[in-house]
Short mmCIF file of C-alpha atoms and ligand atoms in Angstrom, two decimals:
data_model
loop_
_atom_site.label_atom_id
_atom_site.label_comp_id
_atom_site.label_asym_id
_atom_site.label_seq_id
_atom_site.Cartn_x
_atom_site.Cartn_y
_atom_site.Cartn_z
CA UNK M 19 0.00 0.00 0.00
CA UNK M 20 2.71 2.48 0.96
CA UNK M 21 3.92 2.43 -2.66
CA UNK M 22 0.69 4.18 -3.56
CA UNK M 23 1.41 7.14 -1.32
CA UNK M 24 3.10 10.39 -2.35
CA UNK M 25 6.72 10.33 -1.23
CA UNK M 26 7.46 13.35 0.93
CA UNK M 27 10.78 14.94 1.94
CA UNK M 28 10.75 17.32 4.89
CA UNK M 29 13.57 19.88 4.96
CA UNK M 30 14.56 21.29 8.34
CA UNK M 31 17.25 23.32 10.10
CA UNK M 32 16.30 23.48 13.77
CA UNK M 33 14.09 22.11 16.50
CA UNK M 34 11.71 20.35 14.19
CA UNK M 35 8.44 20.83 16.05
CA UNK M 36 6.65 21.15 12.71
CA UNK M 37 8.32 17.94 11.56
CA UNK M 38 7.07 16.33 14.79
CA UNK M 39 3.53 17.52 14.04
CA UNK M 40 3.80 15.89 10.60
CA UNK M 41 5.10 12.63 12.08
CA UNK M 42 2.33 12.58 14.70
CA UNK M 43 -0.40 13.36 12.16
CA UNK M 44 0.90 10.65 9.85
CA UNK M 45 0.61 8.19 12.75
CA UNK M 46 -2.89 9.34 13.65
CA UNK M 47 -4.07 9.15 10.02
CA UNK M 48 -4.57 12.87 9.27
CA UNK M 49 -1.83 12.42 6.66
CA UNK M 50 -2.96 9.37 4.71
CA UNK M 51 -2.16 10.22 1.09
CA UNK M 52 1.55 10.84 1.64
CA UNK M 53 4.42 9.26 3.47
CA UNK M 54 7.43 11.06 4.98
CA UNK M 55 10.26 9.14 3.28
CA UNK M 56 13.18 11.46 3.92
CA UNK M 57 14.28 14.28 6.23
CA UNK M 58 17.05 16.60 5.01
CA UNK M 59 18.67 18.98 7.49
CA UNK M 60 20.89 21.91 6.60
CA UNK M 61 22.29 21.77 10.14
CA UNK M 62 24.12 18.69 11.48
CA UNK M 63 23.10 19.58 15.06
CA UNK M 64 19.39 20.12 14.41
CA UNK M 65 17.21 18.37 16.99
CA UNK M 66 14.87 17.65 14.08
CA UNK M 67 17.31 14.90 13.07
CA UNK M 68 16.74 13.14 16.42
CA UNK M 69 13.01 13.29 15.80
CA UNK M 70 13.47 11.71 12.36
CA UNK M 71 15.70 8.95 13.77
CA UNK M 72 13.26 8.22 16.60
CA UNK M 73 10.45 7.86 14.06
CA UNK M 74 12.60 5.59 11.89
CA UNK M 75 12.68 8.01 8.97
CA UNK M 76 15.68 8.09 6.64
CA UNK M 77 17.63 11.28 7.17
CA UNK M 78 20.55 13.20 5.73
CA UNK M 79 22.52 16.38 6.34
CA UNK M 80 23.41 18.81 3.56
CA UNK M 81 25.28 21.72 5.10
CA UNK M 82 25.37 24.97 3.10
CA UNK M 83 28.66 25.88 4.80
CA UNK M 84 30.34 22.77 3.49
CA UNK M 85 29.32 23.50 -0.09
CA UNK M 86 31.44 25.87 -2.13
CA UNK M 87 28.43 27.34 -3.94
CA UNK M 88 24.65 27.54 -3.89
CA UNK M 89 24.72 25.41 -7.03
CA UNK M 90 26.62 22.61 -5.28
CA UNK M 91 24.28 22.82 -2.26
CA UNK M 92 21.19 22.49 -4.46
CA UNK M 93 22.77 19.75 -6.55
CA UNK M 94 23.34 17.64 -3.44
CA UNK M 95 19.75 18.17 -2.33
CA UNK M 96 18.41 17.39 -5.82
CA UNK M 97 20.40 14.13 -5.93
CA UNK M 98 18.97 13.00 -2.59
CA UNK M 99 15.46 13.86 -3.71
CA UNK M 100 15.90 11.96 -6.98
CA UNK M 101 17.51 8.91 -5.31
CA UNK M 102 14.55 8.70 -2.94
CA UNK M 103 11.95 9.36 -5.67
CA UNK M 104 10.55 12.32 -3.73
CA UNK M 105 7.35 13.83 -5.14
CA UNK M 106 6.60 16.55 -2.57
CA UNK M 107 9.00 18.75 -0.57
CA UNK M 108 7.93 20.34 2.70
CA UNK M 109 10.03 23.18 4.11
CA UNK M 110 9.44 23.05 7.87
CA UNK M 111 11.74 25.59 9.46
CA UNK M 112 14.33 25.24 6.68
CA UNK M 113 16.56 28.28 7.11
CA UNK M 114 18.42 28.25 3.78
CA UNK M 115 17.45 30.01 0.59
CA UNK M 116 16.58 27.88 -2.43
CA UNK M 117 17.26 29.63 -5.72
CA UNK M 118 14.97 29.90 -8.70
CA UNK M 119 17.14 27.27 -10.45
CA UNK M 120 15.92 24.82 -7.82
CA UNK M 121 12.32 25.95 -7.33
CA UNK M 122 11.46 25.93 -11.06
CA UNK M 123 12.18 22.20 -11.12
CA UNK M 124 9.39 21.53 -8.61
CA UNK M 125 6.38 23.65 -9.59
CA UNK M 126 3.63 23.28 -6.95
CA UNK M 127 5.66 20.55 -5.31
CA UNK M 128 7.40 22.60 -2.63
CA UNK M 129 5.40 23.90 0.31
CA UNK M 130 6.46 26.14 3.18
CA UNK M 131 5.04 27.19 6.53
CA UNK M 132 5.38 30.85 7.43
CA UNK M 133 4.47 32.19 10.90
CA UNK M 134 2.26 35.13 9.87
CA UNK M 135 -0.80 35.82 7.75
CA UNK M 136 0.82 36.49 4.36
CA UNK M 137 1.04 39.19 2.90
CA UNK M 138 1.78 40.66 6.34
CA UNK M 139 5.26 40.27 7.84
CA UNK M 140 6.76 38.15 5.11
CA UNK M 141 9.50 38.26 2.50
CA UNK M 142 13.17 39.06 2.95
CA UNK M 143 14.33 39.25 6.57
CA UNK M 144 11.07 37.95 8.03
CA UNK M 145 12.00 34.65 9.61
CA UNK M 146 11.88 33.11 13.08
CA UNK M 147 11.29 35.51 15.97
CA UNK M 148 11.71 38.56 13.68
CA UNK M 149 8.25 37.88 12.27
CA UNK M 150 6.63 38.04 15.71
CA UNK M 151 8.72 41.06 16.76
CA UNK M 152 7.43 42.89 13.67
CA UNK M 153 3.82 41.89 14.36
CA UNK M 154 4.07 43.19 17.95
CA UNK M 155 5.87 46.38 16.88
CA UNK M 156 3.10 47.11 14.36
CA UNK M 157 0.45 46.42 16.97
CA UNK M 158 -1.70 43.97 15.03
CA UNK M 159 -4.36 42.24 17.12
CA UNK M 160 -4.51 39.14 14.93
CA UNK M 161 -1.67 37.20 13.37
CA UNK M 162 -1.36 33.54 12.40
CA UNK M 163 0.33 31.15 10.02
CA UNK M 164 0.29 30.50 6.29
CA UNK M 165 1.12 27.40 4.27
CA UNK M 166 2.00 28.27 0.69
CA UNK M 167 3.65 26.88 -2.41
CA UNK M 168 7.24 27.98 -2.93
CA UNK M 169 8.27 29.78 -6.10
CA UNK M 170 11.00 32.29 -6.96
CA UNK M 171 9.43 35.06 -4.86
CA UNK M 172 10.25 34.77 -1.12
CA UNK M 173 6.96 33.88 0.64
CA UNK M 174 5.20 34.80 -2.62
CA UNK M 175 3.79 31.50 -3.89
CA UNK M 176 0.12 30.56 -3.96
CA UNK M 177 -1.49 30.28 -0.53
CA UNK M 178 -2.77 26.81 0.42
CA UNK M 179 -4.06 27.38 3.97
CA UNK M 180 -4.09 30.06 6.65
CA UNK M 181 -5.15 30.17 10.29
CA UNK M 182 -5.54 33.24 12.48
CA UNK M 183 -4.30 33.56 16.07
CA UNK M 184 -5.11 36.41 18.46
CA UNK M 185 -2.37 38.59 19.88
CA UNK M 186 -2.79 38.98 23.65
CA UNK M 187 -1.89 41.88 25.95
CA UNK M 188 1.60 41.43 27.32
CA UNK M 189 2.71 39.08 24.53
CA UNK M 190 6.44 38.85 23.90
CA UNK M 191 7.84 37.59 20.58
CA UNK M 192 8.42 34.27 22.35
CA UNK M 193 4.89 33.86 23.78
CA UNK M 194 3.37 34.87 20.46
CA UNK M 195 5.63 32.48 18.54
CA UNK M 196 4.55 29.62 20.78
CA UNK M 197 0.83 30.41 20.43
CA UNK M 198 1.14 30.65 16.63
CA UNK M 199 2.92 27.29 16.55
CA UNK M 200 0.49 25.44 18.82
CA UNK M 201 -2.74 26.99 17.52
CA UNK M 202 -1.90 27.38 13.84
CA UNK M 203 1.34 25.93 12.42
CA UNK M 204 1.09 22.43 13.90
CA UNK M 205 -2.54 22.20 12.75
CA UNK M 206 -2.50 23.60 9.21
CA UNK M 207 0.85 22.22 8.04
CA UNK M 208 -0.27 18.56 8.33
CA UNK M 209 -3.69 19.44 6.87
CA UNK M 210 -2.08 21.19 3.91
CA UNK M 211 0.37 18.33 3.36
CA UNK M 212 -2.55 15.91 3.22
CA UNK M 213 -4.51 18.19 0.86
CA UNK M 214 -1.61 18.57 -1.59
CA UNK M 215 -0.66 14.87 -1.36
CA UNK M 216 -4.25 13.84 -2.05
CA UNK M 217 -4.44 16.14 -5.07
CA UNK M 218 -1.12 14.81 -6.40
CA UNK M 219 -2.30 11.25 -5.86
CA UNK M 220 -5.58 11.91 -7.68
CA UNK M 221 -3.75 13.45 -10.63
CA UNK M 222 -1.43 10.47 -11.06
C1 GRF O 28 8.50 27.88 12.61
O1 GRF O 28 8.03 29.01 13.28
C2 GRF O 28 8.25 28.03 11.14
O2 GRF O 28 7.08 28.71 10.84
C3 GRF O 28 9.43 28.83 10.75
O3 GRF O 28 10.50 28.32 11.49
C4 GRF O 28 10.01 27.75 12.70
C5 GRF O 28 10.48 26.32 12.74
O4 GRF O 28 10.28 25.68 13.95
N1 GRF O 28 9.57 28.91 9.33
P1 GRF O 28 10.50 24.11 14.06
O5 GRF O 28 11.92 23.79 13.64
O6 GRF O 28 9.49 23.41 13.22
O7 GRF O 28 10.31 23.83 15.53
#
């Protein structure tokens, strides 16, 4: 049966709580049309790698620092994806840039989770805690998370799913980040992965 599922690679750089949400939702059946076949980390020390190992998922490290060029970095990633017959790529806290040379090869097959309601607080420089700092500095009362397809425009690809989260009095970037993760990211990323996998499966 598992041969019928869409083969998914999750690309990570850090803690991997979004990866964990995907693993858990695959176990509980929310993700049924795809299968996480590979985890690629840009960081050899990412805790996400421990999560992959614990779940018995094949994993690999491709460090940008150890590559002499962006081209070499992307070539290594592309080879791993091809070797493992990957059909869908999920960027879950992947902190490296992927160039247009890479993204054009996977139209509507790369998805990303961003911790704001795009088009607010997105694009160049808006990553990690900076996103939540900017939301608090602006004074928005509602923020959230967005899952979108990845193309050549940073955070500019077609939106797949969004979920709003309220900002509370006294929030710090850290408390807001946590609430956005728990109440939005960990919910919509698995749902969006299932939606896209199902559509890819149906179009096969
Ligand atoms: C998340 O906030 C995600 O939206 C952002 O990076 C963070 C990754 O966290 N792009 P984790 O590694 O999944 O815990």
